[in-house]
CSV table of C-alpha atoms in Angstrom, one decimal:
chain,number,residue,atom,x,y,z
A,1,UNK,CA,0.0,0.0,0.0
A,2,UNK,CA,3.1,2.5,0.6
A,3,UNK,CA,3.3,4.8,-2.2
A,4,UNK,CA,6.9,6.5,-3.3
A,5,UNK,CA,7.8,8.9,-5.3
A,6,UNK,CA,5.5,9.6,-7.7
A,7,UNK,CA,5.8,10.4,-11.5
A,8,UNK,CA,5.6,13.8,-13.0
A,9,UNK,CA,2.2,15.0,-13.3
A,10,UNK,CA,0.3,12.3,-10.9
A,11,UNK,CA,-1.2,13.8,-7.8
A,12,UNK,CA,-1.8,12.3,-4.7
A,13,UNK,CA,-5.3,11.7,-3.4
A,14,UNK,CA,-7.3,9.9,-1.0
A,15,UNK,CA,-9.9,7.5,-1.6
A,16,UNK,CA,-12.7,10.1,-0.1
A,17,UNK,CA,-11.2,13.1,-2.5
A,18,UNK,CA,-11.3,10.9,-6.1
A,19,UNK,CA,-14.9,9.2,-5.3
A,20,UNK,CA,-18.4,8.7,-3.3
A,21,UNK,CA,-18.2,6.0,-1.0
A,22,UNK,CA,-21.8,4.6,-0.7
A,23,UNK,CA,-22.7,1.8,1.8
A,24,UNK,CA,-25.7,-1.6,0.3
A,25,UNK,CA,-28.3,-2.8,2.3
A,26,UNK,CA,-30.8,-5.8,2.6
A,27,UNK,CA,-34.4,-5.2,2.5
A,28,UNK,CA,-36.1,-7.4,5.1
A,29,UNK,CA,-36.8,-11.4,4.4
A,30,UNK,CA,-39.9,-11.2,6.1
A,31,UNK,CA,-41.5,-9.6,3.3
A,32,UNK,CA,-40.3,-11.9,0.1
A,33,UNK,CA,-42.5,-9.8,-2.4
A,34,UNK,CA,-39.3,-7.0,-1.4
A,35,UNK,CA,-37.5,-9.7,-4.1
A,36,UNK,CA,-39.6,-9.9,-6.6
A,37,UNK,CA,-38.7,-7.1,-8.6
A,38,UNK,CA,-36.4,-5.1,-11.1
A,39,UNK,CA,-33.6,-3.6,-9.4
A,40,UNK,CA,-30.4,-5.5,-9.4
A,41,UNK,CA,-29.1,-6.4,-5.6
A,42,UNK,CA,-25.7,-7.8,-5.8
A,43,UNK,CA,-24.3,-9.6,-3.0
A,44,UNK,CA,-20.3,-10.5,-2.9
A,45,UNK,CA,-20.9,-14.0,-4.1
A,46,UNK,CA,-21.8,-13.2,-7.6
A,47,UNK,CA,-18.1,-10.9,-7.9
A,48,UNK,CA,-15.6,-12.8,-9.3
A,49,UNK,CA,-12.3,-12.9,-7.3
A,50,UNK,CA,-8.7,-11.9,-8.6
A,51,UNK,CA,-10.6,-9.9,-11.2
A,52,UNK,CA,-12.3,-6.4,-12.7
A,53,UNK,CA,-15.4,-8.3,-14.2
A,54,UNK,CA,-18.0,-6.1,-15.4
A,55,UNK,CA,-21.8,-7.0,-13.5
A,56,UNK,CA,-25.4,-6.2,-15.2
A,57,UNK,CA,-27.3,-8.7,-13.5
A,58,UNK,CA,-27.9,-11.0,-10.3
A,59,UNK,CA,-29.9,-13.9,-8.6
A,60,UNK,CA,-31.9,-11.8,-6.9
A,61,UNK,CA,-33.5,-8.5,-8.2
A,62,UNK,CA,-35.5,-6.0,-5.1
A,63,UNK,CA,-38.5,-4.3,-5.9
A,64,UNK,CA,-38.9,-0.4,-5.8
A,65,UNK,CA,-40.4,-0.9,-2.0
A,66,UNK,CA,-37.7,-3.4,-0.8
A,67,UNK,CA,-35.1,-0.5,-1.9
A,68,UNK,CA,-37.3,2.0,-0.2
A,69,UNK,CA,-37.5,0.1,3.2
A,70,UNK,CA,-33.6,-0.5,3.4
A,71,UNK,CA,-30.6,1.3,3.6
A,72,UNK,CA,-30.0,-0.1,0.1
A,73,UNK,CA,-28.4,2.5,-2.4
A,74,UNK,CA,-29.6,2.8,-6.3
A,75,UNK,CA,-26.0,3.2,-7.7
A,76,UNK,CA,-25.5,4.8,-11.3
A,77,UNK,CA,-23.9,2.6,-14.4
A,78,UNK,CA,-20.3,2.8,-13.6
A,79,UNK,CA,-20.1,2.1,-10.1
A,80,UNK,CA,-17.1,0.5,-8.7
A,81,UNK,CA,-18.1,-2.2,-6.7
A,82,UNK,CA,-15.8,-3.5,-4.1
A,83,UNK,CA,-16.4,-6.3,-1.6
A,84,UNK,CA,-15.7,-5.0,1.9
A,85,UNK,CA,-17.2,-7.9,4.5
A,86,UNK,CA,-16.0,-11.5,5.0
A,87,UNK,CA,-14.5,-11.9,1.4
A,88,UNK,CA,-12.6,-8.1,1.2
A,89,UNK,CA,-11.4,-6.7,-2.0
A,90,UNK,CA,-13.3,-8.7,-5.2
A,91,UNK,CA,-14.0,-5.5,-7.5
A,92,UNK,CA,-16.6,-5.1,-10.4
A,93,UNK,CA,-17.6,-2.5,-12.6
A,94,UNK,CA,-21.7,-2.1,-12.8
A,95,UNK,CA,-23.0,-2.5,-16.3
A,96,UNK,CA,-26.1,-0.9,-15.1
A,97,UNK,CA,-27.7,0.7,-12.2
A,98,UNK,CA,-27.3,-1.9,-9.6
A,99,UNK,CA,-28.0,-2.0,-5.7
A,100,UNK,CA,-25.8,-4.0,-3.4
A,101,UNK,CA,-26.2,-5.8,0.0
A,102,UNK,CA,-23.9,-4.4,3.3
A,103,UNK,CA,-21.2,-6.1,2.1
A,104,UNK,CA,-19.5,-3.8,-0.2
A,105,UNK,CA,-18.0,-0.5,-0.5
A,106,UNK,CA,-19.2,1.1,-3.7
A,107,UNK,CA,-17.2,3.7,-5.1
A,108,UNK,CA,-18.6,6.6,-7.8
A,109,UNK,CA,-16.2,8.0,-9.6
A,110,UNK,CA,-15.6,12.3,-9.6
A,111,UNK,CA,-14.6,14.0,-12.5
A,112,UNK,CA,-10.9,13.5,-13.5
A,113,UNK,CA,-11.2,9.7,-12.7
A,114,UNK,CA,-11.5,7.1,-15.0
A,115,UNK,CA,-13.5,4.0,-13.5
A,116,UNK,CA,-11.3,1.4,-14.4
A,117,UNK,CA,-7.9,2.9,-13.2
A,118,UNK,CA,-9.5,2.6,-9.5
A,119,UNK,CA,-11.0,-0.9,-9.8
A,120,UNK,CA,-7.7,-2.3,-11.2
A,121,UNK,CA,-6.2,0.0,-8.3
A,122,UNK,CA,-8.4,-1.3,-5.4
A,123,UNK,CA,-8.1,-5.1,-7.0
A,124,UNK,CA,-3.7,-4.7,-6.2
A,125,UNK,CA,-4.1,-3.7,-3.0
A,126,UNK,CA,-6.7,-6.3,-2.0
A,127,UNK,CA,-4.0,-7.9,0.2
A,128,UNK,CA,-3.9,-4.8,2.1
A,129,UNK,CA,-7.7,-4.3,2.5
A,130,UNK,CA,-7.5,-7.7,4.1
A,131,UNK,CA,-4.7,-6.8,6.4
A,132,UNK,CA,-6.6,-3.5,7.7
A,133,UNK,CA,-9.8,-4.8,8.3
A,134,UNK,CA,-11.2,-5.5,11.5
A,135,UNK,CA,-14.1,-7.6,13.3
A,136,UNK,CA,-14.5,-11.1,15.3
A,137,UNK,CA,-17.4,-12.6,13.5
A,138,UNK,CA,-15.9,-11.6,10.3
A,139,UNK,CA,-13.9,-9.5,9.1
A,140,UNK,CA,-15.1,-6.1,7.3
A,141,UNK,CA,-12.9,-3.0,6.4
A,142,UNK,CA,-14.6,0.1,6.9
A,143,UNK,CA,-15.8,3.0,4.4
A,144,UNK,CA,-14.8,5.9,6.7
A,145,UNK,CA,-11.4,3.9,7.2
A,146,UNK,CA,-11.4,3.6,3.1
A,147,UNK,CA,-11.7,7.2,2.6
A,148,UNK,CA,-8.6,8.1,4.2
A,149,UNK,CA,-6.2,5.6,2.2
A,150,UNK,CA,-4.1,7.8,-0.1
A,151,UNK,CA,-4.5,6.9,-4.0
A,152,UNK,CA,-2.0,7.8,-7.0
A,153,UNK,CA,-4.0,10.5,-9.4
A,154,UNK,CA,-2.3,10.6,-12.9
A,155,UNK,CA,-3.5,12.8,-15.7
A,156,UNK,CA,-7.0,11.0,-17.2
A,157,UNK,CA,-5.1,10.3,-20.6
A,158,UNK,CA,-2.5,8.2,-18.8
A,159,UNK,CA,-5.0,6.4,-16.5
A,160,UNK,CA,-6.5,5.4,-19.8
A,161,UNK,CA,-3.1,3.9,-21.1
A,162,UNK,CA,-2.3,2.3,-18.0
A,163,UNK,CA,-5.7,0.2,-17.8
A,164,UNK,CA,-5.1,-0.5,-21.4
A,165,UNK,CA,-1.9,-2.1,-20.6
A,166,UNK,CA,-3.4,-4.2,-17.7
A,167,UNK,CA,-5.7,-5.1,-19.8
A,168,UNK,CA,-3.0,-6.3,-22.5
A,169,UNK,CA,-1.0,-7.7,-20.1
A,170,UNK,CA,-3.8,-9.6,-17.9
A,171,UNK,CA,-5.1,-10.8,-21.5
A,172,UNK,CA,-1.9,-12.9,-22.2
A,173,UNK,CA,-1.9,-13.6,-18.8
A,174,UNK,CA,-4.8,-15.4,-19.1
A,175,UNK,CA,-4.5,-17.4,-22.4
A,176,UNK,CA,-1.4,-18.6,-20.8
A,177,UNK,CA,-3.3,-19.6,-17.5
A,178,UNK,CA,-6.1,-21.3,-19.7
A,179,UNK,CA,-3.5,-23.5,-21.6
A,180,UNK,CA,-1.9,-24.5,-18.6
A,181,UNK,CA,-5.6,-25.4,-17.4
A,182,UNK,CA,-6.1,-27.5,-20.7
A,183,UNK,CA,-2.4,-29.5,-20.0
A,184,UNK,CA,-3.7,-30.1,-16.1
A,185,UNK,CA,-7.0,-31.5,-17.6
A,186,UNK,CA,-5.3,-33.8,-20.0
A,187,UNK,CA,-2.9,-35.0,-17.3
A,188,UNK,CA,-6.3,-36.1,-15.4
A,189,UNK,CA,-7.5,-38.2,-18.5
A,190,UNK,CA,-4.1,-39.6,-18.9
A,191,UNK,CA,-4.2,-40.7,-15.3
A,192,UNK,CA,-7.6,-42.1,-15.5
A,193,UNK,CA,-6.3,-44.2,-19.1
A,194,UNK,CA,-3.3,-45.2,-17.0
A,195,UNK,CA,-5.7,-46.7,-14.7
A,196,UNK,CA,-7.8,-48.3,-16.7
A,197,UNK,CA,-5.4,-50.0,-19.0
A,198,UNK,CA,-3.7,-51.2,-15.7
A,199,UNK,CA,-7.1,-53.1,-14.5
A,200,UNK,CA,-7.8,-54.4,-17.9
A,201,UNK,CA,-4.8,-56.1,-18.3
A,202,UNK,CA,-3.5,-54.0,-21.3
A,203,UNK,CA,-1.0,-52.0,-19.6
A,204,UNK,CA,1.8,-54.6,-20.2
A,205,UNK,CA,1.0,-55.8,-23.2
A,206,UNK,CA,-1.4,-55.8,-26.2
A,207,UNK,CA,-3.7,-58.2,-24.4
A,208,UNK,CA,-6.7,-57.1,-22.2
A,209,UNK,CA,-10.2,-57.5,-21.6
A,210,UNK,CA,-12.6,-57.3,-24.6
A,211,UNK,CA,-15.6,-56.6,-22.5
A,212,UNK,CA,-16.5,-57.0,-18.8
A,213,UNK,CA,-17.0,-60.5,-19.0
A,214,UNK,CA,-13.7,-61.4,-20.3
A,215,UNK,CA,-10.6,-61.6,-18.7
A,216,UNK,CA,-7.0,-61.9,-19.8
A,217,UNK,CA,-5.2,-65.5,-19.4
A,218,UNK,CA,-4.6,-66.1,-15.6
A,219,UNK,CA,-6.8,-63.4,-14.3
A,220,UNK,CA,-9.6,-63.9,-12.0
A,221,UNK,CA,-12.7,-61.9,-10.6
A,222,UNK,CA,-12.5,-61.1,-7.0
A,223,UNK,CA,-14.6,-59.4,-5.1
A,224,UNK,CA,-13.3,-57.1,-2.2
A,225,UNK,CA,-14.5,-59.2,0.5
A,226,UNK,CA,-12.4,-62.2,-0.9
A,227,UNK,CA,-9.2,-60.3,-1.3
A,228,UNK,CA,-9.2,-58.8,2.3
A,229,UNK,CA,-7.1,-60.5,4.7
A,230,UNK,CA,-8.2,-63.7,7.6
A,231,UNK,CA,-8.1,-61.6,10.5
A,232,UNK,CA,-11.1,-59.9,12.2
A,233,UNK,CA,-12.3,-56.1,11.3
A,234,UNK,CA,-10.1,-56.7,8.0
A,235,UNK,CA,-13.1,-54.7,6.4
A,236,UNK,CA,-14.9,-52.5,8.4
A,237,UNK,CA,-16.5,-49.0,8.6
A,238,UNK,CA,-16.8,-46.7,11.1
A,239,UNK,CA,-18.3,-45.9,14.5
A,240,UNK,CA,-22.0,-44.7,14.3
A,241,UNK,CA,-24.3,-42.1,16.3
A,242,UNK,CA,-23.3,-42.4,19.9
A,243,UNK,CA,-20.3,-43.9,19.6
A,244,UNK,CA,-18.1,-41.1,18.2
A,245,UNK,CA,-19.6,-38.1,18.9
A,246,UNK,CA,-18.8,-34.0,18.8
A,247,UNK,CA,-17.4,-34.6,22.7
A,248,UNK,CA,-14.9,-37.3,21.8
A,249,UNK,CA,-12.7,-34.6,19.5
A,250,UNK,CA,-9.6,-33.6,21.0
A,251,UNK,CA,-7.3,-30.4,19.8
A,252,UNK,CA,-4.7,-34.0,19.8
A,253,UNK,CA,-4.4,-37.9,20.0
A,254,UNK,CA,-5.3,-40.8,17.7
A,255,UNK,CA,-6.5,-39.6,14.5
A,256,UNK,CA,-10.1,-40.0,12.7
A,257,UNK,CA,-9.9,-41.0,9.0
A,258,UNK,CA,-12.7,-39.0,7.6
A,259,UNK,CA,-13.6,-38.9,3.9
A,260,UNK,CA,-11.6,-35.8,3.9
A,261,UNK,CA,-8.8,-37.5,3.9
A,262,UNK,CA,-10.1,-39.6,0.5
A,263,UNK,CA,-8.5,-38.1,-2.3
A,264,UNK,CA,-8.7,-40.1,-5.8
A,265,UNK,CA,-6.2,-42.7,-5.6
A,266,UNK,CA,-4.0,-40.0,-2.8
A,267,UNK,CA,-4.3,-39.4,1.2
A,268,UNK,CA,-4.9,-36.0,1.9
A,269,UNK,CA,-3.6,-34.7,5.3
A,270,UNK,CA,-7.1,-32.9,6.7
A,271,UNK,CA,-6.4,-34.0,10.3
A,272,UNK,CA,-8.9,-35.1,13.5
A,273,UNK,CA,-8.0,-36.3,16.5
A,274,UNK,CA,-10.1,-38.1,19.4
A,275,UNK,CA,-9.0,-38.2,23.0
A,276,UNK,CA,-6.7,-41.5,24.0
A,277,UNK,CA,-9.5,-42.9,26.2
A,278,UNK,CA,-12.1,-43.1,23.7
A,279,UNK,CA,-9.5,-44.6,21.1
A,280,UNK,CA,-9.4,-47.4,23.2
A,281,UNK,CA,-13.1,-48.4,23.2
A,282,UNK,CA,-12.9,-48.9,19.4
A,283,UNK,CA,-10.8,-51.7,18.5
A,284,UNK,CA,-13.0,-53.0,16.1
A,285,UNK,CA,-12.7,-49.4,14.0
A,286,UNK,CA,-8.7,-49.4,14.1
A,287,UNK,CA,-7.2,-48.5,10.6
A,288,UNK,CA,-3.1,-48.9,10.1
A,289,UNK,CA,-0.2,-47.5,7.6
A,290,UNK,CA,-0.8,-49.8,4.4
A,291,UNK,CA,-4.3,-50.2,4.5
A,292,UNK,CA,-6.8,-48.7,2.1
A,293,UNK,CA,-9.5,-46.7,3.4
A,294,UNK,CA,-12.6,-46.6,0.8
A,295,UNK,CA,-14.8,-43.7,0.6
A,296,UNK,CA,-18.8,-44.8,0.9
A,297,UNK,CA,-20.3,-41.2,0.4
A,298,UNK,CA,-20.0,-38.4,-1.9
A,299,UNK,CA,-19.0,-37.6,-5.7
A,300,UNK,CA,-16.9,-40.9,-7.9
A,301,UNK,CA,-17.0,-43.7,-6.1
A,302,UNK,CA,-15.9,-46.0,-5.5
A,303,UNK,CA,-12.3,-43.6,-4.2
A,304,UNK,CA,-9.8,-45.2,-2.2
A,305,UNK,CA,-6.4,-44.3,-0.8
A,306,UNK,CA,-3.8,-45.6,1.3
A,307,UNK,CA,-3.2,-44.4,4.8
A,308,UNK,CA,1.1,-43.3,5.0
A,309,UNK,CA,3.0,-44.6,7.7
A,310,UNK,CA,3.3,-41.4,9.7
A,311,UNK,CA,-0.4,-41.5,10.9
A,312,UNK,CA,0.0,-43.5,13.6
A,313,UNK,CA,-2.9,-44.7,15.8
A,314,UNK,CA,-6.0,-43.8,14.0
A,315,UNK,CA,-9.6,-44.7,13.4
A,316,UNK,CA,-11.9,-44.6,10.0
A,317,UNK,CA,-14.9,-42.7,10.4
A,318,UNK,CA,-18.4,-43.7,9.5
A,319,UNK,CA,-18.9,-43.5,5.8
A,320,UNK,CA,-15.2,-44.6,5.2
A,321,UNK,CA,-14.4,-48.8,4.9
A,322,UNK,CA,-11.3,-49.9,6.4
A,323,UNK,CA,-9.5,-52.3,3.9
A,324,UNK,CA,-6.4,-54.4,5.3
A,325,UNK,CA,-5.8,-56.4,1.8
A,326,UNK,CA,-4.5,-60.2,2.4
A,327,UNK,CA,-0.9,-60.0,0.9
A,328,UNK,CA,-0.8,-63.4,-0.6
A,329,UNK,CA,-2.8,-62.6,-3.5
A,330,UNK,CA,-3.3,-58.9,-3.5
A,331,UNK,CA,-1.0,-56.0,-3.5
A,332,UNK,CA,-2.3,-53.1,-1.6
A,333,UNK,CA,-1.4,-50.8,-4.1
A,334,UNK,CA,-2.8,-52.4,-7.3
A,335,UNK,CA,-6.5,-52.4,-5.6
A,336,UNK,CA,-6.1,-48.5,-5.4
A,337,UNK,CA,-5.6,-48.6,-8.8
A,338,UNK,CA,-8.4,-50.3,-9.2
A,339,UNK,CA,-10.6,-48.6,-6.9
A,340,UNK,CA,-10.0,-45.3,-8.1
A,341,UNK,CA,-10.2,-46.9,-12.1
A,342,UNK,CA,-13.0,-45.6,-14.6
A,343,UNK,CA,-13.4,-49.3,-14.8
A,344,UNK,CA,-14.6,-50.2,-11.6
A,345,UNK,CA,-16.3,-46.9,-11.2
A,346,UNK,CA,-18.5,-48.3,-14.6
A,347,UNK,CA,-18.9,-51.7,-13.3
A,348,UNK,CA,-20.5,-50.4,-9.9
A,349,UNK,CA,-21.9,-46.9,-11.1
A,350,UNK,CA,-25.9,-49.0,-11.2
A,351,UNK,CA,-25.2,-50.2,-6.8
A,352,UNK,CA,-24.6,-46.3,-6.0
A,353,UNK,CA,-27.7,-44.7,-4.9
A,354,UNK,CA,-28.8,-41.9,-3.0
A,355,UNK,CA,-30.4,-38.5,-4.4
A,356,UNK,CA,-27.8,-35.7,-4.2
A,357,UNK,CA,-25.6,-37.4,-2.0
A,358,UNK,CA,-24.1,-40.9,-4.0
A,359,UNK,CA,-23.7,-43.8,-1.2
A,360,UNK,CA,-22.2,-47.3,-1.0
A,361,UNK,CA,-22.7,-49.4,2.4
A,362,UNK,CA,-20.3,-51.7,3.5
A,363,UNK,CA,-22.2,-54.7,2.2
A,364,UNK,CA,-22.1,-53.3,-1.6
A,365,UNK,CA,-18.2,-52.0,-0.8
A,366,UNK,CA,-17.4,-55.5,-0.2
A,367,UNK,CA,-19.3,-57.2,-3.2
A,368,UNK,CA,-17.2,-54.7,-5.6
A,369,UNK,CA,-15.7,-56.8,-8.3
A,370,UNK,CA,-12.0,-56.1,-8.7
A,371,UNK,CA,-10.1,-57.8,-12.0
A,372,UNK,CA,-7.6,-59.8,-10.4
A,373,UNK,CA,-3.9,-61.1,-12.4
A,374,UNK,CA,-1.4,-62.6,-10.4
A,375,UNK,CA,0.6,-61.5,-7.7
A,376,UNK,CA,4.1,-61.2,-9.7
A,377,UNK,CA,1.8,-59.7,-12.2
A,378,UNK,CA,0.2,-57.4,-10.3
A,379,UNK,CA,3.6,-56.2,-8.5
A,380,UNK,CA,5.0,-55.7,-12.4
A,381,UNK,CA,1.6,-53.4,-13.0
A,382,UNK,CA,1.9,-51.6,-10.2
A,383,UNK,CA,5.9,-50.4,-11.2
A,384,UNK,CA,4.0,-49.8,-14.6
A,385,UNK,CA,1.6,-47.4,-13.4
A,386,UNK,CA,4.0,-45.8,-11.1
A,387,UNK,CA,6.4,-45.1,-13.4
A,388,UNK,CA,4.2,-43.8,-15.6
A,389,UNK,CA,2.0,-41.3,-12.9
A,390,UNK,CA,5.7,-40.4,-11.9
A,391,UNK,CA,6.2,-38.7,-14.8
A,392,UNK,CA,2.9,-37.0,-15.2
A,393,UNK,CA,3.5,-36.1,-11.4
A,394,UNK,CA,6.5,-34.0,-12.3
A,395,UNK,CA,4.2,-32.2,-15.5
A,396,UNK,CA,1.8,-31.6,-12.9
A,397,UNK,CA,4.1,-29.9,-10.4
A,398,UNK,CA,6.2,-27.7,-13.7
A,399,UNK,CA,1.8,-26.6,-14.6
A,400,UNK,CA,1.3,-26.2,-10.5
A,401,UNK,CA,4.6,-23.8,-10.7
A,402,UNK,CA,3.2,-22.0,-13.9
A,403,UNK,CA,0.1,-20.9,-12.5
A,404,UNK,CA,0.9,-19.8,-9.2
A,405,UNK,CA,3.6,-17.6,-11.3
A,406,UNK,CA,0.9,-16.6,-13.8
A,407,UNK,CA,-0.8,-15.3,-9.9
A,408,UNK,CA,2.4,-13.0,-8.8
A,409,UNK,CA,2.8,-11.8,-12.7
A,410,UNK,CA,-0.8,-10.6,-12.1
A,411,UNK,CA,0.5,-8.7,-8.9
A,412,UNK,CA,4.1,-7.7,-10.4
A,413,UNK,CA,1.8,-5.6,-13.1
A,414,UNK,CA,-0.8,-4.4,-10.8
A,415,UNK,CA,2.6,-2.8,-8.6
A,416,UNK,CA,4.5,-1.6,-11.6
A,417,UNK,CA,1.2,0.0,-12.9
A,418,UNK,CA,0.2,2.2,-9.8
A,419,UNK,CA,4.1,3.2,-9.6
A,420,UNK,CA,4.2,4.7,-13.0
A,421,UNK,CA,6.3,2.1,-14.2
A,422,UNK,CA,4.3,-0.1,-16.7
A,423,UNK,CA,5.2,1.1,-20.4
């Protein structure tokens, strides 16, 4: 937000001096008629973040009385519109005369300032917005604290040029984000081939199954029931209702494997712990590095991954299946590629159920059929598949690289752009 020297000819101003600050408001949702009408009434969901986006519409539109009866403000075309509450500094232009809720600051423009150069302005020093605001339910930076930031002031002809520029700039900025977008999304359907030529047998070699009745030579169908190991609780799900309840959460201790932690074929690290005590009541519910833990709820199941040896004591959760694999004739790692194949995902896609929410119970998790070659041959698929997501692994992470520098190029040019030094 600190602002040097500036360039011959630019002025410096504050926020209050350059523009009208005006406040939104909500008309009341006893009366739903109030939102039934023609007015626009934006709220800071529909602005888009990291952004100037221009806005002419919304979900909900306020009628002439709603506007009347709240501290709503009609707000001429023009309007820059900046989020000040909970998400802080998402700026839009409005297209048209637009009313807000009481979570923005909406700026009108004076003479001698171009509408654009402050939205692009008030979009680089979002970070700062954030930093200065204030509030223990949520955060919200104020308009009279607004008023008072000081703001650059070039000649009109160069705020022109300068937005121009951005917009040049943010232009290439984005084809090049969109490609990298389009080389993430064909790593995904790589991945997804890799899997499915791994479970069909044609990974190795030319051979593979024709249709799902047919196997290659040697394979066999298994169901995952029959490939968990002799032991008790080798498959089971988690502790229901009473038994693992909001009270048994500890701040530390044994961990809870939730389906947050089921990532397509990867464990993600979203941690819960219950106390020491109450880990001991639920032998039956233990899950341990190097077994799978299969998600029974939500979007493309089945999903499965494998719990990492630095968990330590831990529990599944209800929803999740606990999977210990019996390592005489399956390999813990080719059933996640299986799990998490479109393959399997076709083959069980008519046992899902569940409007909204997809489900699978324990009974239908364990009655999954799982194309099963040898162990040796597993073991060779598995080195296979790694190899192969290895690679795509390190495309992923060069793309990951890309776009998060495609975020701070975004930044350097907002910086060099309010300093007078974008040409």
């Amino acid at each position: 937000m600190g602002i040097g020297n500036l360039p011959d000819g630019w002025t410096l101003s504050t926020l209050g001096e350059i523009a009208d600050l005006i406040g939104g408001g909500t008309p009341s949702r006893e009366h739903p008629e109030y939102f039934t009408g023609n007015h626009v009434w934006l709220t800071p969901t529909e602005i888009p973040h990291n952004r100037v986006t221009v806005v002419s519409t919304s979900r909900e539109k306020i009628t002439d009385e709603g506007l009347k009866k709240s501290s709503a403000r009609l707000l001429p075309k023009g309007t820059v519109l900046m989020t000040s509450r909970a998400s802080i500094g998402y700026v839009a232009i409005a297209g048209t005369e637009v009313t807000t809720n009481q979570g923005f600051a909406s700026f009108i423009c004076k003479d001698g300032v171009y509408n654009h150069f402050l939205a692009y302005w008030l979009l680089g020093n979002a970070d700062y917005f954030v930093e200065q605001a204030t509030g223990t339910t949520f955060k919200e930076i104020t308009k009279s604290k607004l008023r008072n930031f000081s703001f650059p002031l070039p000649p009109l002809p160069e705020q022109g040029r300068i937005v121009a520029k951005i917009e040049e700039l943010f232009t290439q900025l984005d084809a090049g984000t969109a490609a990298l977008k389009r080389v993430r999304a064909g790593l995904k359907r790589y991945k997804a081939s890799v899997l499915k030529a791994a479970v069909e047998g044609k990974l190795l070699e030319s051979r593979g199954i024709e249709n799902s009745d047919e196997l290659p030579d040697g394979w066999i169908w298994a169901t995952v029931a029959e490939l968990a190991a002799k032991e008790p609780y080798s498959i089971t799900d988690g502790p229901f209702g009473s038994k693992l309840k909001t009270e048994h959460y500890t701040d530390v201790g044994p961990r809870v494997m939730r389906l947050q932690n089921i990532g397509e074929g990867e464990f993600r690290d979203a941690k819960a712990h219950i106390s020491q005590e109450h880990f001991e009541t639920l032998k039956r519910h233990r899950i341990y590095a190097g077994d799978l833990v299969i998600a029974g709820l939500g979007e493309s199941l089945p999903r499965a991954c494998i719990i990492p040896d630095y968990v330590g004591d831990a529990i599944v959760k209800a929803d999740c299946i606990r999977l210990k694999p019996n390592s005489q004739i399956a390999d813990a790692k080719y059933l996640l590629f299986a799990l998490n194949s479109e393959t399997i995902k076709k083959l069980v896609a008519k046992i899902v159920h569940g409007i909204g929410r997809p489900r699978m119970n324990q009974q239908e998790i364990k009655a999954i059929p799982i194309p099963l070659p040898p162990l040796s041959e597993q073991r060779r698929i598995v080195a296979e598949v790694e190899r192969r997501l290895s690679v795509a692994q390190e495309v992923e992470s060069v793309v990951a690289a890309s776009v998060a520098r495609a975020g701070r190029l975004r930044q350097s040019v907002l910086k060099n752009a309010f300093e007078g030094k974008l040409q």
